[in-house]
Short mmCIF file of C-alpha atoms in Angstrom, two decimals:
data_model
loop_
_atom_site.label_atom_id
_atom_site.label_comp_id
_atom_site.label_asym_id
_atom_site.label_seq_id
_atom_site.Cartn_x
_atom_site.Cartn_y
_atom_site.Cartn_z
CA GLU A 89 -117.75 -70.19 121.93
CA VAL A 90 -115.64 -69.69 125.04
CA GLN A 91 -113.47 -72.68 125.89
CA LEU A 92 -111.10 -73.17 128.81
CA VAL A 93 -109.03 -76.36 128.88
CA GLU A 94 -106.81 -77.14 131.86
CA SER A 95 -103.85 -79.50 131.89
CA GLY A 96 -100.78 -80.32 133.94
CA GLY A 97 -102.31 -82.05 136.95
CA GLY A 98 -101.05 -85.34 138.32
CA LEU A 99 -99.69 -87.23 141.30
CA VAL A 100 -96.87 -85.48 143.13
CA GLN A 101 -95.08 -86.12 146.42
CA PRO A 102 -95.35 -83.68 149.33
CA GLY A 103 -92.93 -80.83 148.76
CA GLY A 104 -93.06 -81.26 145.01
CA SER A 105 -94.12 -78.92 142.22
CA LEU A 106 -96.49 -78.85 139.27
CA ARG A 107 -97.27 -76.26 136.62
CA LEU A 108 -100.91 -76.12 135.64
CA SER A 109 -101.97 -74.62 132.32
CA CYS A 110 -105.28 -73.34 130.98
CA ALA A 111 -105.68 -72.81 127.24
CA ALA A 112 -108.33 -70.23 126.42
CA SER A 113 -110.25 -69.61 123.21
CA GLY A 114 -113.39 -67.89 122.00
CA PHE A 115 -112.73 -64.45 123.53
CA THR A 116 -110.06 -61.75 123.57
CA PHE A 117 -107.96 -63.32 126.31
CA SER A 118 -105.81 -60.29 127.10
CA ASN A 119 -108.89 -58.17 127.88
CA TYR A 120 -110.01 -60.29 130.82
CA ALA A 121 -108.80 -61.16 134.29
CA MET A 122 -108.55 -64.87 134.99
CA SER A 123 -108.62 -66.95 138.14
CA TRP A 124 -107.92 -70.39 139.57
CA VAL A 125 -110.50 -72.04 141.84
CA ARG A 126 -110.10 -75.45 143.42
CA GLN A 127 -112.32 -78.09 144.99
CA ALA A 128 -110.83 -80.63 147.37
CA PRO A 129 -112.49 -84.07 147.51
CA GLY A 130 -115.80 -83.80 149.33
CA LYS A 131 -115.30 -80.09 149.99
CA GLY A 132 -116.60 -76.82 148.58
CA LEU A 133 -115.18 -74.35 146.10
CA GLU A 134 -112.13 -72.33 147.17
CA TRP A 135 -110.73 -69.33 145.30
CA VAL A 136 -106.95 -69.74 144.84
CA SER A 137 -105.55 -66.91 142.72
CA SER A 138 -106.39 -64.22 140.18
CA ILE A 139 -104.46 -62.21 137.60
CA SER A 140 -105.43 -59.09 135.68
CA GLY A 141 -105.69 -59.06 131.90
CA GLY A 142 -102.34 -57.31 131.50
CA ALA A 143 -100.70 -59.48 134.16
CA ASP A 144 -99.77 -56.42 136.21
CA ASN A 145 -101.86 -57.40 139.24
CA THR A 146 -101.95 -60.76 140.97
CA PHE A 147 -103.82 -61.95 144.04
CA TYR A 148 -103.58 -65.09 146.16
CA ALA A 149 -105.52 -66.84 148.89
CA ASP A 150 -103.64 -66.91 152.19
CA SER A 151 -103.51 -70.72 151.99
CA VAL A 152 -101.25 -70.61 148.89
CA LYS A 153 -99.44 -67.28 149.25
CA GLY A 154 -95.69 -67.70 148.87
CA ARG A 155 -96.05 -71.18 147.34
CA PHE A 156 -98.13 -70.64 144.19
CA THR A 157 -97.51 -68.19 141.34
CA VAL A 158 -100.07 -67.22 138.73
CA SER A 159 -98.98 -65.94 135.31
CA ARG A 160 -100.26 -65.68 131.76
CA ASP A 161 -98.98 -65.57 128.19
CA ASN A 162 -101.34 -63.33 126.25
CA SER A 163 -99.58 -64.12 122.96
CA LYS A 164 -100.52 -67.79 123.40
CA ASN A 165 -103.82 -67.33 125.30
CA ILE A 166 -102.61 -69.49 128.18
CA LEU A 167 -103.03 -69.07 131.94
CA TYR A 168 -100.57 -70.78 134.29
CA LEU A 169 -100.40 -71.72 137.94
CA GLN A 170 -96.99 -72.73 139.26
CA THR A 171 -97.53 -74.75 142.42
CA ASN A 172 -94.53 -75.33 144.71
CA SER A 173 -94.04 -76.88 148.16
CA LEU A 174 -97.20 -78.88 147.65
CA ARG A 175 -98.96 -80.31 150.70
CA ALA A 176 -101.57 -83.02 151.13
CA ASP A 177 -104.26 -80.38 151.65
CA ASP A 178 -103.53 -78.98 148.17
CA THR A 179 -105.08 -82.14 146.71
CA ALA A 180 -107.99 -80.90 144.64
CA LEU A 181 -109.53 -80.43 141.22
CA TYR A 182 -108.17 -77.13 139.94
CA TYR A 183 -110.41 -75.06 137.67
CA CYS A 184 -109.49 -72.03 135.65
CA ALA A 185 -112.25 -69.48 135.36
CA LYS A 186 -112.80 -66.22 133.52
CA GLY A 187 -113.35 -63.39 135.98
CA TRP A 188 -112.03 -62.06 139.28
CA LYS A 189 -112.63 -60.00 142.42
CA SER A 190 -116.28 -59.03 142.81
CA TYR A 191 -117.21 -60.16 139.32
CA SER A 192 -118.74 -63.53 138.62
CA PHE A 193 -116.70 -66.39 137.20
CA ASP A 194 -118.72 -66.63 134.02
CA TYR A 195 -116.87 -69.45 132.27
CA TRP A 196 -115.07 -72.44 133.75
CA GLY A 197 -112.88 -75.21 132.44
CA GLN A 198 -113.43 -78.86 133.30
CA GLY A 199 -110.56 -78.91 135.78
CA THR A 200 -107.27 -80.73 136.24
CA LEU A 201 -106.70 -83.01 139.22
CA VAL A 202 -103.74 -82.50 141.53
CA THR A 203 -103.03 -85.29 144.02
CA VAL A 204 -100.34 -84.76 146.64
CA SER A 205 -99.36 -88.04 148.25
CA SER A 206 -96.32 -90.12 149.09
CA GLN B 143 -115.10 -72.24 158.07
CA SER B 144 -116.33 -70.30 155.05
CA VAL B 145 -116.56 -66.52 155.05
CA LEU B 146 -120.05 -66.83 153.55
CA THR B 147 -122.44 -69.14 155.43
CA GLN B 148 -124.90 -71.41 153.63
CA PRO B 149 -127.09 -74.20 155.01
CA PRO B 150 -125.46 -77.57 154.30
CA SER B 151 -128.63 -78.99 152.79
CA VAL B 152 -132.17 -78.15 151.70
CA SER B 153 -134.85 -80.33 150.19
CA GLY B 154 -138.22 -80.06 148.51
CA ALA B 155 -140.72 -82.05 146.52
CA PRO B 156 -141.12 -81.62 142.77
CA GLY B 157 -143.04 -78.44 141.99
CA GLN B 158 -142.27 -76.82 145.34
CA ARG B 159 -140.27 -73.70 146.07
CA VAL B 160 -137.03 -73.70 148.03
CA THR B 161 -134.66 -70.95 149.10
CA ILE B 162 -130.95 -71.09 149.91
CA SER B 163 -129.51 -68.38 152.12
CA CYS B 164 -126.01 -66.91 152.02
CA THR B 165 -124.97 -64.88 155.06
CA GLY B 166 -121.91 -62.67 155.04
CA SER B 167 -120.69 -59.59 156.89
CA THR B 168 -119.94 -55.91 156.54
CA SER B 169 -116.68 -56.62 154.71
CA ASN B 170 -118.31 -58.55 151.87
CA ILE B 171 -122.04 -58.66 151.09
CA GLY B 172 -122.79 -55.84 153.52
CA ALA B 173 -120.12 -53.67 151.91
CA GLY B 174 -122.11 -53.67 148.69
CA PHE B 175 -120.20 -56.30 146.75
CA ASP B 176 -122.27 -58.34 144.34
CA VAL B 177 -123.35 -61.89 145.09
CA HIS B 178 -123.26 -64.60 142.44
CA TRP B 179 -124.73 -68.10 142.53
CA TYR B 180 -123.41 -71.28 140.91
CA GLN B 181 -124.89 -74.72 140.31
CA LYS B 182 -122.51 -77.65 140.48
CA LEU B 183 -123.56 -81.05 139.25
CA PRO B 184 -121.34 -84.06 140.04
CA GLY B 185 -118.49 -84.41 137.58
CA THR B 186 -119.16 -81.11 135.85
CA ALA B 187 -117.77 -77.59 136.14
CA PRO B 188 -119.70 -74.97 138.13
CA LYS B 189 -122.23 -73.00 136.09
CA VAL B 190 -123.26 -69.46 136.92
CA LEU B 191 -126.98 -69.26 137.71
CA ILE B 192 -127.28 -65.71 139.00
CA TYR B 193 -124.78 -62.87 138.64
CA GLY B 194 -124.85 -59.39 140.11
CA ASN B 195 -127.34 -60.40 142.82
CA THR B 196 -130.41 -60.75 140.59
CA ASN B 197 -129.40 -61.29 136.96
CA ARG B 198 -129.84 -64.55 135.03
CA PRO B 199 -127.50 -65.46 132.17
CA SER B 200 -129.24 -66.42 128.96
CA GLY B 201 -130.37 -70.01 129.06
CA VAL B 202 -131.01 -70.13 132.81
CA PRO B 203 -134.72 -70.74 133.47
CA ASP B 204 -136.68 -68.00 135.23
CA ARG B 205 -137.47 -70.56 137.95
CA PHE B 206 -134.15 -69.39 139.44
CA SER B 207 -134.03 -65.95 141.08
CA GLY B 208 -131.68 -64.10 143.40
CA SER B 209 -132.07 -61.38 145.97
CA LYS B 210 -129.84 -59.46 148.36
CA SER B 211 -130.49 -57.46 151.51
CA GLY B 212 -128.03 -56.14 154.06
CA THR B 213 -125.39 -58.74 154.78
CA SER B 214 -127.32 -61.64 153.22
CA ALA B 215 -128.47 -62.96 149.88
CA SER B 216 -130.84 -65.71 148.78
CA LEU B 217 -131.36 -68.00 145.84
CA ALA B 218 -134.94 -69.10 145.19
CA ILE B 219 -135.92 -72.02 143.01
CA THR B 220 -139.57 -72.45 142.11
CA GLY B 221 -141.26 -75.38 140.39
CA LEU B 222 -138.58 -77.80 141.60
CA GLN B 223 -137.51 -80.42 139.09
CA ALA B 224 -135.46 -83.59 139.56
CA GLU B 225 -132.71 -82.07 137.40
CA ASP B 226 -132.25 -79.27 139.94
CA GLU B 227 -130.67 -81.73 142.38
CA ALA B 228 -127.14 -80.36 142.73
CA ASP B 229 -124.78 -78.37 144.96
CA TYR B 230 -125.28 -74.60 145.00
CA TYR B 231 -122.63 -72.02 145.95
CA CYS B 232 -122.79 -68.29 146.59
CA GLN B 233 -119.76 -66.09 145.88
CA SER B 234 -118.81 -62.50 146.64
CA TYR B 235 -115.71 -60.40 147.38
CA ASP B 236 -114.27 -59.61 150.78
CA SER B 237 -112.45 -56.28 151.16
CA ARG B 238 -110.79 -57.24 154.45
CA LEU B 239 -109.28 -60.40 152.93
CA SER B 240 -108.83 -58.88 149.43
CA ALA B 241 -110.17 -62.17 148.17
CA SER B 242 -113.05 -63.67 146.25
CA VAL B 243 -114.99 -65.81 148.71
CA PHE B 244 -117.42 -68.70 148.36
CA GLY B 245 -120.04 -70.09 150.66
CA GLY B 246 -119.58 -73.63 151.87
CA GLY B 247 -122.18 -74.94 149.45
CA THR B 248 -125.72 -76.27 149.84
CA LYS B 249 -126.83 -79.69 148.64
CA LEU B 250 -130.34 -79.57 147.18
CA THR B 251 -132.26 -82.83 147.29
CA VAL B 252 -135.45 -83.19 145.27
CA LEU B 253 -137.61 -85.64 147.18
#
Protein backbone atom coordinates (compact mmCIF):
# COMPACT_ATOMS: atom_id res chain seq x y z
CA GLU A 1 0.00 0.00 0.00
CA VAL A 2 1.36 3.40 -1.01
CA GLN A 3 1.77 5.79 1.91
CA LEU A 4 2.96 9.38 1.91
CA VAL A 5 3.39 11.10 5.28
CA GLU A 6 4.31 14.77 5.47
CA SER A 7 5.88 16.55 8.43
CA GLY A 8 7.74 19.72 9.28
CA GLY A 9 4.97 22.31 9.07
CA GLY A 10 4.34 24.90 11.75
CA LEU A 11 4.04 28.57 12.61
CA VAL A 12 6.83 30.75 11.27
CA GLN A 13 7.38 34.50 11.07
CA PRO A 14 7.53 36.31 7.73
CA GLY A 15 11.00 35.90 6.27
CA GLY A 16 11.55 32.64 8.11
CA SER A 17 12.27 29.13 6.88
CA LEU A 18 10.91 25.62 7.25
CA ARG A 19 11.94 22.26 5.83
CA LEU A 20 9.04 20.01 4.95
CA SER A 21 9.52 16.26 4.65
CA CYS A 22 7.48 13.50 3.04
CA ALA A 23 8.21 9.88 3.96
CA ALA A 24 7.19 7.47 1.23
CA SER A 25 6.52 3.73 1.37
CA GLY A 26 4.79 1.02 -0.62
CA PHE A 27 6.49 1.68 -3.97
CA THR A 28 9.98 1.94 -5.46
CA PHE A 29 10.51 5.58 -4.54
CA SER A 30 13.52 6.24 -6.78
CA ASN A 31 11.56 5.21 -9.89
CA TYR A 32 9.00 7.99 -9.61
CA ALA A 33 8.89 11.75 -9.87
CA MET A 34 7.36 13.50 -6.89
CA SER A 35 5.69 16.84 -6.38
CA TRP A 36 4.49 19.32 -3.78
CA VAL A 37 1.01 20.85 -4.10
CA ARG A 38 -0.47 23.35 -1.67
CA GLN A 39 -3.90 24.66 -0.74
CA ALA A 40 -4.23 28.03 0.96
CA PRO A 41 -7.19 28.49 3.34
CA GLY A 42 -10.38 28.81 1.31
CA LYS A 43 -8.51 28.55 -1.98
CA GLY A 44 -7.91 25.91 -4.64
CA LEU A 45 -5.04 23.55 -5.31
CA GLU A 46 -1.75 25.06 -6.50
CA TRP A 47 1.19 23.08 -7.88
CA VAL A 48 4.42 24.18 -6.14
CA SER A 49 7.34 22.02 -7.28
CA SER A 50 8.34 18.71 -8.83
CA ILE A 51 11.48 16.58 -8.91
CA SER A 52 12.41 13.65 -11.13
CA GLY A 53 13.06 10.19 -9.73
CA GLY A 54 16.83 10.59 -10.00
CA ALA A 55 16.72 14.16 -8.68
CA ASP A 56 18.39 15.46 -11.84
CA ASN A 57 15.45 17.65 -12.88
CA THR A 58 13.53 20.09 -10.71
CA PHE A 59 10.68 22.46 -11.52
CA TYR A 60 9.06 25.30 -9.59
CA ALA A 61 5.99 27.50 -9.80
CA ASP A 62 6.85 31.14 -10.47
CA SER A 63 5.37 32.06 -7.07
CA VAL A 64 8.10 30.12 -5.20
CA LYS A 65 11.03 30.17 -7.64
CA GLY A 66 14.21 31.33 -5.92
CA ARG A 67 12.75 30.81 -2.44
CA PHE A 68 11.88 27.10 -2.31
CA THR A 69 14.13 24.12 -3.07
CA VAL A 70 12.90 20.59 -3.67
CA SER A 71 15.18 17.60 -3.04
CA ARG A 72 14.99 13.91 -2.25
CA ASP A 73 16.96 11.18 -0.51
CA ASN A 74 16.31 7.97 -2.40
CA SER A 75 18.25 5.92 0.15
CA LYS A 76 15.75 6.98 2.84
CA ASN A 77 12.63 7.32 0.62
CA ILE A 78 12.11 10.93 1.71
CA LEU A 79 11.07 13.99 -0.30
CA TYR A 80 11.94 17.45 1.01
CA LEU A 81 10.86 21.02 0.41
CA GLN A 82 13.10 23.73 1.83
CA THR A 83 11.04 26.90 2.13
CA ASN A 84 12.89 30.19 2.66
CA SER A 85 11.86 33.86 2.76
CA LEU A 86 8.36 32.81 3.68
CA ARG A 87 5.51 35.26 3.13
CA ALA A 88 1.97 35.43 4.45
CA ASP A 89 0.64 34.17 1.12
CA ASP A 90 2.67 30.96 1.54
CA THR A 91 0.29 29.98 4.35
CA ALA A 92 -1.24 26.72 3.19
CA LEU A 93 -1.61 22.99 3.67
CA TYR A 94 1.29 21.44 1.78
CA TYR A 95 0.73 18.02 0.21
CA CYS A 96 3.30 15.73 -1.29
CA ALA A 97 2.06 13.74 -4.25
CA LYS A 98 3.40 11.00 -6.49
CA GLY A 99 3.58 12.20 -10.08
CA TRP A 100 4.55 15.24 -12.12
CA LYS A 101 4.19 17.23 -15.34
CA SER A 102 1.34 15.97 -17.50
CA TYR A 103 0.83 12.84 -15.42
CA SER A 104 -1.80 12.59 -12.73
CA PHE A 105 -0.92 12.88 -9.06
CA ASP A 106 -2.07 9.38 -8.22
CA TYR A 107 -1.26 9.30 -4.50
CA TRP A 108 -1.31 12.10 -1.96
CA GLY A 109 -0.29 12.52 1.64
CA GLN A 110 -2.54 14.09 4.26
CA GLY A 111 -0.62 17.36 4.22
CA THR A 112 1.37 19.49 6.65
CA LEU A 113 0.20 22.97 7.59
CA VAL A 114 2.49 25.97 7.17
CA THR A 115 1.34 29.21 8.79
CA VAL A 116 3.32 32.39 8.14
CA SER A 117 2.40 35.09 10.62
CA SER A 118 3.97 37.52 13.04
CA GLN B 1 -6.79 33.62 -11.90
CA SER B 2 -6.34 29.94 -12.74
CA VAL B 3 -4.92 28.80 -16.06
CA LEU B 4 -7.76 26.28 -16.31
CA THR B 5 -11.27 27.70 -15.84
CA GLN B 6 -13.98 25.83 -13.95
CA PRO B 7 -17.41 27.03 -12.80
CA PRO B 8 -17.27 27.94 -9.10
CA SER B 9 -20.31 25.82 -8.29
CA VAL B 10 -22.79 23.32 -9.70
CA SER B 11 -25.73 21.60 -8.08
CA GLY B 12 -28.18 18.79 -8.70
CA ALA B 13 -30.76 16.66 -6.99
CA PRO B 14 -30.07 13.06 -5.99
CA GLY B 15 -30.21 10.78 -9.01
CA GLN B 16 -29.60 13.58 -11.51
CA ARG B 17 -26.67 14.10 -13.84
CA VAL B 18 -24.29 17.04 -13.59
CA THR B 19 -21.28 18.10 -15.63
CA ILE B 20 -18.28 20.21 -14.66
CA SER B 21 -16.36 21.95 -17.41
CA CYS B 22 -12.65 22.75 -17.52
CA THR B 23 -11.57 25.26 -20.15
CA GLY B 24 -7.93 25.76 -21.07
CA SER B 25 -5.97 26.99 -24.07
CA THR B 26 -3.65 25.93 -26.86
CA SER B 27 -0.69 25.71 -24.47
CA ASN B 28 -2.30 23.12 -22.19
CA ILE B 29 -5.43 21.08 -22.97
CA GLY B 30 -5.42 22.18 -26.61
CA ALA B 31 -1.79 21.13 -26.98
CA GLY B 32 -2.79 17.55 -26.32
CA PHE B 33 -1.81 17.26 -22.67
CA ASP B 34 -3.95 14.92 -20.61
CA VAL B 35 -6.60 16.18 -18.20
CA HIS B 36 -7.08 14.62 -14.79
CA TRP B 37 -9.88 15.13 -12.28
CA TYR B 38 -9.73 15.06 -8.48
CA GLN B 39 -12.37 14.94 -5.76
CA LYS B 40 -11.59 16.79 -2.55
CA LEU B 41 -13.68 16.25 0.53
CA PRO B 42 -13.22 18.60 3.51
CA GLY B 43 -10.32 17.57 5.70
CA THR B 44 -9.10 14.87 3.34
CA ALA B 45 -6.44 14.66 0.65
CA PRO B 46 -7.44 14.99 -3.01
CA LYS B 47 -8.34 11.70 -4.69
CA VAL B 48 -7.91 11.07 -8.40
CA LEU B 49 -11.25 10.34 -10.07
CA ILE B 50 -10.28 10.39 -13.73
CA TYR B 51 -6.80 10.21 -15.23
CA GLY B 52 -5.69 10.52 -18.83
CA ASN B 53 -8.92 12.29 -19.85
CA THR B 54 -11.24 9.27 -19.63
CA ASN B 55 -9.77 6.58 -17.38
CA ARG B 56 -11.11 5.61 -13.95
CA PRO B 57 -8.81 4.18 -11.28
CA SER B 58 -10.01 0.96 -9.72
CA GLY B 59 -12.57 1.63 -7.03
CA VAL B 60 -14.03 4.76 -8.64
CA PRO B 61 -17.68 4.15 -9.56
CA ASP B 62 -18.62 4.22 -13.24
CA ARG B 63 -21.03 7.06 -12.39
CA PHE B 64 -17.97 9.27 -12.94
CA SER B 65 -16.75 9.82 -16.51
CA GLY B 66 -14.43 12.23 -18.29
CA SER B 67 -14.19 13.61 -21.77
CA LYS B 68 -11.96 16.01 -23.67
CA SER B 69 -12.39 18.01 -26.86
CA GLY B 70 -10.25 20.81 -28.24
CA THR B 71 -9.23 23.15 -25.45
CA SER B 72 -11.80 21.86 -22.94
CA ALA B 73 -12.62 18.85 -20.84
CA SER B 74 -15.62 17.76 -18.79
CA LEU B 75 -16.39 15.59 -15.80
CA ALA B 76 -19.84 14.01 -15.74
CA ILE B 77 -21.46 12.53 -12.67
CA THR B 78 -24.63 10.50 -13.10
CA GLY B 79 -26.97 9.17 -10.43
CA LEU B 80 -25.94 11.90 -7.99
CA GLN B 81 -25.56 10.80 -4.39
CA ALA B 82 -25.25 12.85 -1.21
CA GLU B 83 -21.70 11.52 -0.76
CA ASP B 84 -20.66 13.17 -4.05
CA GLU B 85 -20.91 16.59 -2.41
CA ALA B 86 -17.30 17.82 -2.60
CA ASP B 87 -14.90 20.12 -4.45
CA TYR B 88 -13.72 18.92 -7.87
CA TYR B 89 -10.52 20.03 -9.62
CA CYS B 90 -9.19 19.49 -13.13
CA GLN B 91 -5.44 19.37 -13.78
CA SER B 92 -3.24 19.40 -16.86
CA TYR B 93 0.20 20.61 -17.97
CA ASP B 94 1.03 23.94 -19.56
CA SER B 95 3.96 24.02 -21.99
CA ARG B 96 4.25 27.82 -21.96
CA LEU B 97 4.55 27.90 -18.16
CA SER B 98 6.40 24.54 -17.91
CA ALA B 99 4.10 23.84 -15.01
CA SER B 100 1.38 21.50 -13.86
CA VAL B 101 -1.80 23.56 -13.63
CA PHE B 102 -5.08 23.16 -11.78
CA GLY B 103 -8.50 24.62 -12.34
CA GLY B 104 -9.89 26.85 -9.64
CA GLY B 105 -12.17 24.11 -8.38
CA THR B 106 -15.93 23.52 -8.51
CA LYS B 107 -18.09 23.00 -5.45
CA LEU B 108 -20.78 20.38 -6.08
CA THR B 109 -23.89 20.67 -3.94
CA VAL B 110 -26.37 17.81 -3.83
CA LEU B 111 -29.74 19.39 -3.18
